[in-house]
Short mmCIF file of C-alpha atoms in Angstrom, two decimals:
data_model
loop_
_atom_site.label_atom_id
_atom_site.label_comp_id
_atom_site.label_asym_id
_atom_site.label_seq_id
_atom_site.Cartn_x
_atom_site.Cartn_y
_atom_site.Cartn_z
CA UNK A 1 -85.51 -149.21 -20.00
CA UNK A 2 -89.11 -148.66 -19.42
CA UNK A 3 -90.72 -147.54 -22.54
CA UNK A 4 -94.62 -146.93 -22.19
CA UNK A 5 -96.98 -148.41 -24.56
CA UNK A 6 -99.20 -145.73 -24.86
CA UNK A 7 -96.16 -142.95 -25.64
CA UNK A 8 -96.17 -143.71 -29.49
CA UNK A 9 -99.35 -146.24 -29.80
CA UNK A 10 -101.96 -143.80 -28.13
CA UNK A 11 -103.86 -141.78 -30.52
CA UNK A 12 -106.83 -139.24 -28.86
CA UNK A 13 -109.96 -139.89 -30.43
CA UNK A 14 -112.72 -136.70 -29.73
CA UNK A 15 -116.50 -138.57 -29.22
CA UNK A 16 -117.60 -136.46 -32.64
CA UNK A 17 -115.28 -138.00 -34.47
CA UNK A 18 -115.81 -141.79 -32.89
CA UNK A 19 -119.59 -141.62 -33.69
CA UNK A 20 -118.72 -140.15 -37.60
CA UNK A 21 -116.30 -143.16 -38.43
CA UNK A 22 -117.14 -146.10 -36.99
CA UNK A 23 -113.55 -147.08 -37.35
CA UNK A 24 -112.89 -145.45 -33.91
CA UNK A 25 -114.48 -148.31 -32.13
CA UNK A 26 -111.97 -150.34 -32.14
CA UNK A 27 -109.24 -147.23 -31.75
CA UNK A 28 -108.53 -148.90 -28.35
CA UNK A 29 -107.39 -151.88 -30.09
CA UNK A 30 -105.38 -149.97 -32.88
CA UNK A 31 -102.16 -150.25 -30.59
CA UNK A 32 -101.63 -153.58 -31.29
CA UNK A 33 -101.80 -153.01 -35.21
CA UNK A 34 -99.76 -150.17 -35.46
CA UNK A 35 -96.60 -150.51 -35.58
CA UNK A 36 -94.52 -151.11 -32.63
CA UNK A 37 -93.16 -148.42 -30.61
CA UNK A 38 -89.63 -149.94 -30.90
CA UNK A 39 -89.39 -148.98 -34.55
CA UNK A 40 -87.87 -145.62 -34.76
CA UNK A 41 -89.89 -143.04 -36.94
CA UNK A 42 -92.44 -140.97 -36.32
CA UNK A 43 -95.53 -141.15 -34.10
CA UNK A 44 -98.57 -143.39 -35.55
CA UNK A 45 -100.46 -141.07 -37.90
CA UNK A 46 -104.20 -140.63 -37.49
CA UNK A 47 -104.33 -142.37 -41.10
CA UNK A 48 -102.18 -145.45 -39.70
CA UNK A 49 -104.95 -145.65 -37.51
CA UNK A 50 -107.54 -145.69 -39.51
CA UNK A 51 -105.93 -148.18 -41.64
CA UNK A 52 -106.79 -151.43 -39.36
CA UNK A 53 -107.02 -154.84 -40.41
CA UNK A 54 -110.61 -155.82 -42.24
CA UNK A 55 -111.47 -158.10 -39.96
CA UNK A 56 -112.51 -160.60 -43.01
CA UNK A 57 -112.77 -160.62 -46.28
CA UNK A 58 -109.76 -161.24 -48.53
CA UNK A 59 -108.33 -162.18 -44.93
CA UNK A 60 -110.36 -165.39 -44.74
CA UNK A 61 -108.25 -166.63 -48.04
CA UNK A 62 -105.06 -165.49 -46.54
CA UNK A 63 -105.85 -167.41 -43.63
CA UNK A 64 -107.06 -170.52 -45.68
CA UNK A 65 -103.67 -170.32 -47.27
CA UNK A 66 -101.70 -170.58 -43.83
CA UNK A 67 -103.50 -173.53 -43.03
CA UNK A 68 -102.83 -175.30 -45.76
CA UNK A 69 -99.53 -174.44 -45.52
CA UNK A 70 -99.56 -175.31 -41.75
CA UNK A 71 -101.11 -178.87 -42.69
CA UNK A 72 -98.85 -179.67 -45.19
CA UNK A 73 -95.59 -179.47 -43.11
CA UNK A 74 -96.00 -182.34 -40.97
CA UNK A 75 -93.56 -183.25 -38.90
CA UNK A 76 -92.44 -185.35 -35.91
CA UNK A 77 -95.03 -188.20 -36.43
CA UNK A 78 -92.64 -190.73 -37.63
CA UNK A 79 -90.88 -191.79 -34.93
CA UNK A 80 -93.37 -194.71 -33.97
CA UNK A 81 -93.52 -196.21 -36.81
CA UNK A 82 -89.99 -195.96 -37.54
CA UNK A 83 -89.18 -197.96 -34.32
CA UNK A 84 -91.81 -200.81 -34.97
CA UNK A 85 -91.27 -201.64 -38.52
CA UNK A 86 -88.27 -199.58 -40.56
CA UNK A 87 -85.40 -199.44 -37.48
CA UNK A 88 -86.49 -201.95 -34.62
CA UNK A 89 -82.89 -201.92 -33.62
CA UNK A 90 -82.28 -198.17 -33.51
CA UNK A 91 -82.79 -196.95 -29.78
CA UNK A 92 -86.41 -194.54 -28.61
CA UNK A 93 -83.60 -191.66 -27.59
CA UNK A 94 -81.98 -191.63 -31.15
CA UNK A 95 -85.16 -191.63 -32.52
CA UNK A 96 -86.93 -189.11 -30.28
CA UNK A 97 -83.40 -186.53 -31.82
CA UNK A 98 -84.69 -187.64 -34.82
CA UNK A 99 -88.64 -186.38 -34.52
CA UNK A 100 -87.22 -183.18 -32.49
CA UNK A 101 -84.39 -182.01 -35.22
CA UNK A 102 -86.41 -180.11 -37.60
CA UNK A 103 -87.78 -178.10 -34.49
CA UNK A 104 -84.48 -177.57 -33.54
CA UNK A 105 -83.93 -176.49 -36.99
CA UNK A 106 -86.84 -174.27 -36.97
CA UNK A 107 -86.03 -172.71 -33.70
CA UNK A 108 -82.69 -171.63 -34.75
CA UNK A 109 -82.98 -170.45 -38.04
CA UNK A 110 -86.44 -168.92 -38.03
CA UNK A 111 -85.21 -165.64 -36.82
CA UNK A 112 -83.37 -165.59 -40.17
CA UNK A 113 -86.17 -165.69 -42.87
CA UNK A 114 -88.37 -164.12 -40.12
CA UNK A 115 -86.82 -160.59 -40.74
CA UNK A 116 -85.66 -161.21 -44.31
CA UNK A 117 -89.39 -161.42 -44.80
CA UNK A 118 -90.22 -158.34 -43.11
CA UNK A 119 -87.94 -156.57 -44.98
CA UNK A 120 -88.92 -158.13 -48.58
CA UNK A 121 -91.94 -159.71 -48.27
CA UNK A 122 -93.25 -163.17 -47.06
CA UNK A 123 -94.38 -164.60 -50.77
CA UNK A 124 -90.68 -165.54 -51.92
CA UNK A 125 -89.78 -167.01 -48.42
CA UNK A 126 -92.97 -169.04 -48.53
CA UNK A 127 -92.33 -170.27 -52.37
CA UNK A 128 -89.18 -171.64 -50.81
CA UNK A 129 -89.98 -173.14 -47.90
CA UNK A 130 -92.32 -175.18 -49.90
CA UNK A 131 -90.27 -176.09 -52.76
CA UNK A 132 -88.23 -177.36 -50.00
CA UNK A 133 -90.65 -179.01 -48.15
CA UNK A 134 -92.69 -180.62 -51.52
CA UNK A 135 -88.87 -181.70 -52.64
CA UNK A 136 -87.98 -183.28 -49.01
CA UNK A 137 -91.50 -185.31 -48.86
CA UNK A 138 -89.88 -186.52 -52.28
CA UNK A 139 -86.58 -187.73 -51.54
CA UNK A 140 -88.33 -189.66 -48.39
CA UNK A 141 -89.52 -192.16 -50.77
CA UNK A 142 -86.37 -192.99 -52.00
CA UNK A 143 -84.55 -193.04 -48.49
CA UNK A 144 -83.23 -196.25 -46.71
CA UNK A 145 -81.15 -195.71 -43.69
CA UNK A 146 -81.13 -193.73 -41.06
CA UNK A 147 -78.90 -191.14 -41.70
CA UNK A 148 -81.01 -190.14 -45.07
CA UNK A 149 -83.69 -189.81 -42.88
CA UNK A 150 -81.99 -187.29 -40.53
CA UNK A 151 -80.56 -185.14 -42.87
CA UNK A 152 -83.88 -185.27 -44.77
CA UNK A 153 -86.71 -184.63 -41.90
CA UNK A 154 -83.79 -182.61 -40.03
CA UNK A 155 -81.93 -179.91 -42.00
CA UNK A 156 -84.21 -180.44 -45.44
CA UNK A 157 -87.41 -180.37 -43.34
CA UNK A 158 -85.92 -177.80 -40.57
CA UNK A 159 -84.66 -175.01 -42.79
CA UNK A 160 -88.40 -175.13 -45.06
CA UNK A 161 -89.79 -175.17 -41.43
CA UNK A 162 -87.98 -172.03 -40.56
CA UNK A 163 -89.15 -170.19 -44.10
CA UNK A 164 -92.82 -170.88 -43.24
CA UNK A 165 -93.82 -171.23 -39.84
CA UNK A 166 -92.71 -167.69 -38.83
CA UNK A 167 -94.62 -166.21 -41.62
CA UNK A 168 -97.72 -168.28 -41.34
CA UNK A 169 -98.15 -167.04 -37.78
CA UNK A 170 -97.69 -163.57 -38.22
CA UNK A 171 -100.15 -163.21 -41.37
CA UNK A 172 -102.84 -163.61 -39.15
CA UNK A 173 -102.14 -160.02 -37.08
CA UNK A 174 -101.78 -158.38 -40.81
CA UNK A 175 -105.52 -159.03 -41.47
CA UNK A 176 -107.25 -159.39 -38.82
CA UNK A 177 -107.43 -157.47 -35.28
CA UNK A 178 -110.91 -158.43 -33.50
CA UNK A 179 -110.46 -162.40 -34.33
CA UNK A 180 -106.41 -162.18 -34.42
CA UNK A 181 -106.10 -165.03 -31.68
CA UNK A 182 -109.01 -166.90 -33.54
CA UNK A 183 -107.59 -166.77 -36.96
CA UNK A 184 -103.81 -167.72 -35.29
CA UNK A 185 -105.52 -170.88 -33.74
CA UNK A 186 -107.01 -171.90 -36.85
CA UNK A 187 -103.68 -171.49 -38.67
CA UNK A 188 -101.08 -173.55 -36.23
CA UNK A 189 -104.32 -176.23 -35.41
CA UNK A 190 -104.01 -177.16 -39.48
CA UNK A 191 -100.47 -178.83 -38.20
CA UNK A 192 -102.53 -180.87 -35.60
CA UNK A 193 -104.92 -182.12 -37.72
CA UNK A 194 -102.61 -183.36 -40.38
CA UNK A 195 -100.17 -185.28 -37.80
CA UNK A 196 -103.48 -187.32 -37.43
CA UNK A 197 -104.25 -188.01 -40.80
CA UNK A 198 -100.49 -188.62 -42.11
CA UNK A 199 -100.43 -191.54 -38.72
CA UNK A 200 -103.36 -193.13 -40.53
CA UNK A 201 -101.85 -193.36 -43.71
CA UNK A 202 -98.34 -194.82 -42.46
CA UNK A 203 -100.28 -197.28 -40.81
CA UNK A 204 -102.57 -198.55 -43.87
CA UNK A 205 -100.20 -197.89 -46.62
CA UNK A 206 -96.73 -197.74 -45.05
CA UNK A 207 -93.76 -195.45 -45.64
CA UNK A 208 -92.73 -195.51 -49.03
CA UNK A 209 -96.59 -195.00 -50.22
CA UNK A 210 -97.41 -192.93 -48.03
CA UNK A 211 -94.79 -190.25 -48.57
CA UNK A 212 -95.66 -190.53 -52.41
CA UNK A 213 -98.85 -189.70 -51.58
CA UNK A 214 -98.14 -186.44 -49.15
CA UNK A 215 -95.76 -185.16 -51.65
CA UNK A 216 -98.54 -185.35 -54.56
CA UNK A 217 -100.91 -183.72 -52.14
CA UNK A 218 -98.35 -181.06 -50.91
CA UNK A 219 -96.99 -180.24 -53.88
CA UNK A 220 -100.87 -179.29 -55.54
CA UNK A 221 -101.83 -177.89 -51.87
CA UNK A 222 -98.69 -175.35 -51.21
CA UNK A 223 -98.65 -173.99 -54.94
CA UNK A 224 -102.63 -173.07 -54.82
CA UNK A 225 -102.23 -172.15 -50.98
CA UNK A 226 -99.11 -169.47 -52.10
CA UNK A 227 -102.17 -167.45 -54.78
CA UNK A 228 -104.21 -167.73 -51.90
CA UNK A 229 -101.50 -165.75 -49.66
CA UNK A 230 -100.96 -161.89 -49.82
CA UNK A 231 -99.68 -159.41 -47.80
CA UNK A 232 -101.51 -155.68 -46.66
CA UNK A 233 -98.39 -154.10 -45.82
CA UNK A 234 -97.32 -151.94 -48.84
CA UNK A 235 -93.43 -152.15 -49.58
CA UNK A 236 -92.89 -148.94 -48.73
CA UNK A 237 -94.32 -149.77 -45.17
CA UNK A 238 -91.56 -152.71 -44.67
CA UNK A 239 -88.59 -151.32 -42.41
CA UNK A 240 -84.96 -151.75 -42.86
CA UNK A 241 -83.70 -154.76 -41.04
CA UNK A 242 -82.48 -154.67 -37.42
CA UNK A 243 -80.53 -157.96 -36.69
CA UNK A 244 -79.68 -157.14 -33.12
CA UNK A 245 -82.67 -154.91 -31.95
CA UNK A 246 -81.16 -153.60 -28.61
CA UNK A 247 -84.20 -152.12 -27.84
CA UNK A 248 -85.96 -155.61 -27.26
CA UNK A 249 -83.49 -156.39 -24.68
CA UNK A 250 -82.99 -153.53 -22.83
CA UNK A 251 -87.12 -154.47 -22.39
CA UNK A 252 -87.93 -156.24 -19.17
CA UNK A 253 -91.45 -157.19 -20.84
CA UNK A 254 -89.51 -158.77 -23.65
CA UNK A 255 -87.85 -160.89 -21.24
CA UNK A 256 -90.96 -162.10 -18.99
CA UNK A 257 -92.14 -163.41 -21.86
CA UNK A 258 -89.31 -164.76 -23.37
CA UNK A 259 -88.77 -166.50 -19.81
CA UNK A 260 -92.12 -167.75 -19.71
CA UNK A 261 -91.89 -170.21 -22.97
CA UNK A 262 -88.22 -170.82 -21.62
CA UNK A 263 -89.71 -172.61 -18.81
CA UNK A 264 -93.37 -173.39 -20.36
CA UNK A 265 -91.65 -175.50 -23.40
CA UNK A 266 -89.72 -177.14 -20.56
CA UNK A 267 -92.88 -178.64 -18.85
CA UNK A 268 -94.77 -179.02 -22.68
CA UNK A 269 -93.52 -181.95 -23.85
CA UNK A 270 -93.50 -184.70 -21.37
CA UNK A 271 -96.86 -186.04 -21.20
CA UNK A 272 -96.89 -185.81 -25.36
CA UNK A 273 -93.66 -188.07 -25.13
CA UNK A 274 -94.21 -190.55 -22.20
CA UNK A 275 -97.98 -191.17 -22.38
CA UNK A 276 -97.63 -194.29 -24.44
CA UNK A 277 -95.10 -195.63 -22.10
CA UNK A 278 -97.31 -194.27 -18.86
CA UNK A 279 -100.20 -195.72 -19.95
CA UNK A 280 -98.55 -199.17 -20.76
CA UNK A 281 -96.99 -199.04 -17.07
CA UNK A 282 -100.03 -198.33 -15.07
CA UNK A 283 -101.79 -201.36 -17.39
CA UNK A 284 -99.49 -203.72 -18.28
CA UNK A 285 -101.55 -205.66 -20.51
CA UNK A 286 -102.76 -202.54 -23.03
CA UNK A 287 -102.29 -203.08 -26.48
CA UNK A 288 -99.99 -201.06 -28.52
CA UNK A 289 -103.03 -199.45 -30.38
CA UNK A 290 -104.68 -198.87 -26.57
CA UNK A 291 -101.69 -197.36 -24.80
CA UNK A 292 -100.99 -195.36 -28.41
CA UNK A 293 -104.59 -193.90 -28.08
CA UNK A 294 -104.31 -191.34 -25.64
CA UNK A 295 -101.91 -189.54 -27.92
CA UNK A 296 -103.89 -189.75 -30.32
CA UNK A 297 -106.72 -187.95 -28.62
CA UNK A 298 -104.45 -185.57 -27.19
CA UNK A 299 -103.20 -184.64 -30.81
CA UNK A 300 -107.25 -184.34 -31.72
CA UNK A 301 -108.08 -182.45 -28.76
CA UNK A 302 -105.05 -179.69 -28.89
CA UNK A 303 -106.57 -179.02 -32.64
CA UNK A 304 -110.29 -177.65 -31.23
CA UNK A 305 -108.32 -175.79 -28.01
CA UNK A 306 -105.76 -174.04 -30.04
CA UNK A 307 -109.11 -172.93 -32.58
CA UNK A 308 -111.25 -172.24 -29.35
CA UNK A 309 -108.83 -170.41 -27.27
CA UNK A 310 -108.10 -168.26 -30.04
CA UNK A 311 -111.67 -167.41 -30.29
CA UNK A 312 -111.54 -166.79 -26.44
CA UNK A 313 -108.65 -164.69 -26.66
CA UNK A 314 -110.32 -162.31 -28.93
CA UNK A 315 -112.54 -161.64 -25.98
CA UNK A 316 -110.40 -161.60 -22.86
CA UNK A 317 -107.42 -160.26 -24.66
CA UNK A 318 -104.09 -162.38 -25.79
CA UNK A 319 -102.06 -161.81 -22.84
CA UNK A 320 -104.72 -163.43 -20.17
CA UNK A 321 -105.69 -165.78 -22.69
CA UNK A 322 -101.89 -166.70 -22.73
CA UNK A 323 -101.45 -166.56 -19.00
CA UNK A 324 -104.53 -168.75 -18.23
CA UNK A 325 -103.62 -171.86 -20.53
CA UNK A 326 -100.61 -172.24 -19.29
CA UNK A 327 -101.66 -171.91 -15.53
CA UNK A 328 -104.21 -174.22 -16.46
CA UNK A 329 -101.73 -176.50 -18.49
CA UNK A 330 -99.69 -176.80 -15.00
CA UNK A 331 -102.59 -177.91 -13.06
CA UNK A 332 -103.62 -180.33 -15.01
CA UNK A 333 -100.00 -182.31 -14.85
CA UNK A 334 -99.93 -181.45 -11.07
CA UNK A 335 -103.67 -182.44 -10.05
CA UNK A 336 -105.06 -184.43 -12.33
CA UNK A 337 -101.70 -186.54 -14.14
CA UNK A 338 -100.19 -187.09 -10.92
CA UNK A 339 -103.46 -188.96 -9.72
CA UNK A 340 -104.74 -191.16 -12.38
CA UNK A 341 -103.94 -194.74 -12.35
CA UNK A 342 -106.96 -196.44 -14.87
CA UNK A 343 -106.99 -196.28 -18.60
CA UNK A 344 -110.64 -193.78 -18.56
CA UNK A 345 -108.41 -191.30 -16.43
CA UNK A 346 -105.60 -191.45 -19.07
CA UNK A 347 -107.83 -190.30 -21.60
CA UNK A 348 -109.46 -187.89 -19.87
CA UNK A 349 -105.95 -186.53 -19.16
CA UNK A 350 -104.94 -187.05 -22.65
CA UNK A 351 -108.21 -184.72 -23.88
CA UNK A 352 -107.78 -182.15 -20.75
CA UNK A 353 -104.07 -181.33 -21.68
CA UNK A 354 -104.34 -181.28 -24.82
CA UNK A 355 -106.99 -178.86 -25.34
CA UNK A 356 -104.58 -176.52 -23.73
CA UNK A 357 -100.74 -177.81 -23.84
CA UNK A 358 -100.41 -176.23 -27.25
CA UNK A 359 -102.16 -173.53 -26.86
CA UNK A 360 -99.50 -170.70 -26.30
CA UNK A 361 -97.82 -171.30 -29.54
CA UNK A 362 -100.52 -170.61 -31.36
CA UNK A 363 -101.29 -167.09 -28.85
CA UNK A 364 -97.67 -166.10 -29.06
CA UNK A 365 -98.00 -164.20 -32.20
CA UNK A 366 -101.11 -162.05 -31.07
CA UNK A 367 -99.19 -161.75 -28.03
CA UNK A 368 -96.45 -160.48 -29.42
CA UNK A 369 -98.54 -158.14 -31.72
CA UNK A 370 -100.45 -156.93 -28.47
CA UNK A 371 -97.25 -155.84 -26.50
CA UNK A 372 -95.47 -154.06 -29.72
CA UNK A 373 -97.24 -154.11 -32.85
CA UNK A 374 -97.57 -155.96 -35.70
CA UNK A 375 -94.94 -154.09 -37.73
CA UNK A 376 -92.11 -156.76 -37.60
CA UNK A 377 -94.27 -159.64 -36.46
CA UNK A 378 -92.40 -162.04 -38.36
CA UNK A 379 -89.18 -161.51 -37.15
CA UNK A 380 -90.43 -160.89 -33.24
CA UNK A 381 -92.23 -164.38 -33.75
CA UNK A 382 -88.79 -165.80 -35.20
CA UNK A 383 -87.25 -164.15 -32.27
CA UNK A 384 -89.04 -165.53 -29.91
CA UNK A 385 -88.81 -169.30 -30.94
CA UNK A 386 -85.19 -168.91 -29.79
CA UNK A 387 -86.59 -169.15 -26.03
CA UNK A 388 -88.50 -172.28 -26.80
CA UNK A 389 -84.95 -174.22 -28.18
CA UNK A 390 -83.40 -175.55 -24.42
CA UNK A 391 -87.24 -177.21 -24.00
CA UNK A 392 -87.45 -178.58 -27.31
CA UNK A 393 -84.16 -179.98 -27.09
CA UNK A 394 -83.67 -181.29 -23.11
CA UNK A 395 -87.38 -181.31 -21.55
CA UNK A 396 -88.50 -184.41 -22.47
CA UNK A 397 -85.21 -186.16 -21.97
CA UNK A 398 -84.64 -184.48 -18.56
CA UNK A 399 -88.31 -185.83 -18.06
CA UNK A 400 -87.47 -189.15 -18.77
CA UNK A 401 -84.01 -189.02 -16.84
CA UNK A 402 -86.29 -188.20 -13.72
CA UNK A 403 -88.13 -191.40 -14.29
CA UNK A 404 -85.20 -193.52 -14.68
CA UNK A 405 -83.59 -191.51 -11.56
CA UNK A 406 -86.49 -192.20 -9.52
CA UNK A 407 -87.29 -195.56 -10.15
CA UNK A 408 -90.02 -195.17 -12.74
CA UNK A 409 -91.72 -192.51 -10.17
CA UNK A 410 -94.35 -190.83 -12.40
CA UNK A 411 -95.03 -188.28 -10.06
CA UNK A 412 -91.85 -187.11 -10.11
CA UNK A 413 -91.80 -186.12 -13.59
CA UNK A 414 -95.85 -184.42 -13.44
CA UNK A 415 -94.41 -182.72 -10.61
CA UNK A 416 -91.24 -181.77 -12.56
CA UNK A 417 -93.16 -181.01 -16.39
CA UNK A 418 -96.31 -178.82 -14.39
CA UNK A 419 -93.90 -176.76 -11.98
CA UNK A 420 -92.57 -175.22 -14.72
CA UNK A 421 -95.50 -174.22 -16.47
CA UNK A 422 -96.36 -172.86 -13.50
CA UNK A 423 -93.33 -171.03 -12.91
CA UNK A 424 -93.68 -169.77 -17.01
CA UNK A 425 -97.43 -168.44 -16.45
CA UNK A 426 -95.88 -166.67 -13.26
CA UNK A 427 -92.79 -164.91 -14.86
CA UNK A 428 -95.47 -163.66 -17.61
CA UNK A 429 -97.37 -161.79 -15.39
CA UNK A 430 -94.82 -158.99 -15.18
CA UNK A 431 -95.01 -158.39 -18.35
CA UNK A 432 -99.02 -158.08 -18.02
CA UNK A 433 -99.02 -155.96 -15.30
CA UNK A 434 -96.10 -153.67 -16.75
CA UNK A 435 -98.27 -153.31 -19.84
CA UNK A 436 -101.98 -153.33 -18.52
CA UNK A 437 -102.30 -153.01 -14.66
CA UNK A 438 -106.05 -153.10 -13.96
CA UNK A 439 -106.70 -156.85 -13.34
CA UNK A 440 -109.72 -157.30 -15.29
CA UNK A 441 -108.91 -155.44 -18.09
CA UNK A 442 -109.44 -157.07 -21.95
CA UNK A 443 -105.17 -157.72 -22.78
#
């Protein structure tokens, strides 16, 4: 069904009243904060227009509050250490399940809390998922096998994932409409950051420490961060909740972007996976701390590009922002991974890729607010993580079952990893044409 953006999102503005209330400069961009045109109800009000986001302000603690909350639920960094000095006999794939569950977790359940929150607000889902998260950094001190660990950093970790990461994503669009993409970038690059820090401290204080640590810290952290955190939305503004939304579906834009992280997350995680063992293949006599490195500075270097994107987005618009990352992420397996066979190459890779890999996660949210509205944001963004599960789960082990197919042919798999990105930033460009189609237009 083709359902025009500007049927229910389009307000007419007369040049008197633009130049009275200088709210009307940015009625162009009030479409993407009023609510979306999928929610039944009446047309926007002149009033709901009015009412945008402050653009700062109270925002800025909001948004300090999402970091923290995005830096203290760390996750997928243990894997490493795990194999070289808690379970040297437990196999890289069965520990690779074990760094990926509690994004599998996350992807599956988010949808969940993601529209319970827009229906009762985001505070009590948030006091959860860090209750959960304080309590699971808790019970890692105390754990010894392997198992503990997977149910721990799997379903303990996974489910508190799924109560905060939806919610921490779409706060962003609540206050803030000019820097939306900015603030969003700031908010997911908190996870990047700590995933550096927390590798440091396994490494100089080991596991059992180093967990009693984090949960000190994220137990004091979350509880400020969740004062820091409030909503705009009054409750009489949250809608009744649609668990099947037909209306998404029956949406060809809906699915050229869910298609687009289908095959994006596909190509994603690869490099992040195999660089180590890349690195150590093209120079066989790298130390572990050497061929680690790159990984390192990719992890360093996806923090600044999901922060600076975001502040690029808020100039060319989400949806080319979007589209132009991931092109670019593509190329830069294809024609620059594909070629590089000395250690200052790998790095340079390492830095170029990951100053974009990442970056569409952090868009998706404004992206999502930009095509329908930030009215059930959470949800959407919950919604939307579904598409990214077959890639979390199978794309780096179908990577690494090229390489073992091919003979250890490593431009096989940058060949594999960046056609897909490519083939994600092409399937989104129906939906930015369907939406927007003058080519240089801000979307």
């Amino acid at each position: 069904m083709d359902t025009p953006r500007s049927e229910k999102t389009h307000v007419e503005v007369s040049a008197d009243d633009a130049g009275a209330d200088k709210t009307y400069k940015y009625a162009s961009e009030a479409c993407s904060a009023a609510p979306s045109i999928y929610e039944k109800g009446v047309p926007v009000s002149v009033e709901e227009i009015e009412d945008l986001p402050p653009d700062g302000g109270r925002g800025w603690l909001v948004i300090l509050g999402c970091v923290i909350f995005s830096g203290a639920t760390v996750w997928g960094v243990t894997e490493e250490y795990f194999k070289a000095h808690v379970f040297p006999e437990a196999s890289a794939p069965l520990l690779s399940t074990l760094g990926s569950m509690s994004g599998m977790f996350m992807t599956l359940l988010s949808v969940i809390p993601g529209k319970l929150a827009d229906r009762y607000g985001y505070k009590p889902f948030l006091a959860a998922g860090g209750f959960l998260w304080t309590l699971s950094m808790l019970l890692c001190v105390f754990a010894t096998k392997l198992w503990h660990f997977f149910v721990i950093m799997g379903v303990i970790q996974g489910l508190a994932n799924a109560l905060v990461y939806p919610l921490i994503v779409a706060l962003p669009a609540q206050w803030f409409l000019r820097y939306r993409g900015l603030t969003t970038g700031i908010v997911v690059a908190g996870g990047a950051v700590s995933s550096l820090v927390f590798r440091q401290m396994l490494t100089a204080l080991g596991l059992k420490k180093s967990f009693a640590i984090y949960t000190a810290i994220d137990g004091t952290f979350l509880f400020a961060a969740w004062f820091m955190i409030s909503e705009r939305r009054k409750p009489s503004d949250r809608k009744k909740i649609i668990w099947v939304d037909r209306s998404f579906f029956s949406d060809p834009v809906f699915w050229s972007l869910g298609l687009c992280f289908f095959f994006t997350v596909f190509g994603y995680l690869s490099p992040i996976f195999f660089l180590p063992t890349f690195a150590k293949q093209k120079i066989p006599n790298l130390s572990d701390l050497l061929s680690a490195l790159p990984v390192t500075v990719l992890n360093f270097s996806a923090a600044m590009g999901r922060t600076l994107i975001g502040f690029l987005a808020d100039r060319i618009g989400p949806v080319n922002a979007m589209w132009a990352v991931i092109t670019l992420s593509g190329l830069t397996q294809l024609l620059v991974w594909t070629f590089v066979s000395n250690y200052a190459g790998i790095m340079a890779f390492g830095i170029m890729y990951g100053f974009v890999c990442g970056c569409f996660l952090s868009l998706s949210p404004a992206v999502a607010a930009q095509l329908w509205g930030s009215g059930r944001l959470a949800g959407l963004s919950g919604l939307m993580l579904l598409f990214n599960l077959p890639g979390n789960s199978a794309g780096a082990p179908l990577g690494g079952a090229i390489l073992s197919g091919t003979g250890n042919n490593w431009t096989a798999v940058s060949c594999y990893s960046g056609g897909l990105q490519i083939i994600g930033a092409t399937v989104l460009l129906y939906a930015r044409f369907k939406r927007e189609p003058k080519v240089f237009a801000r979307f």
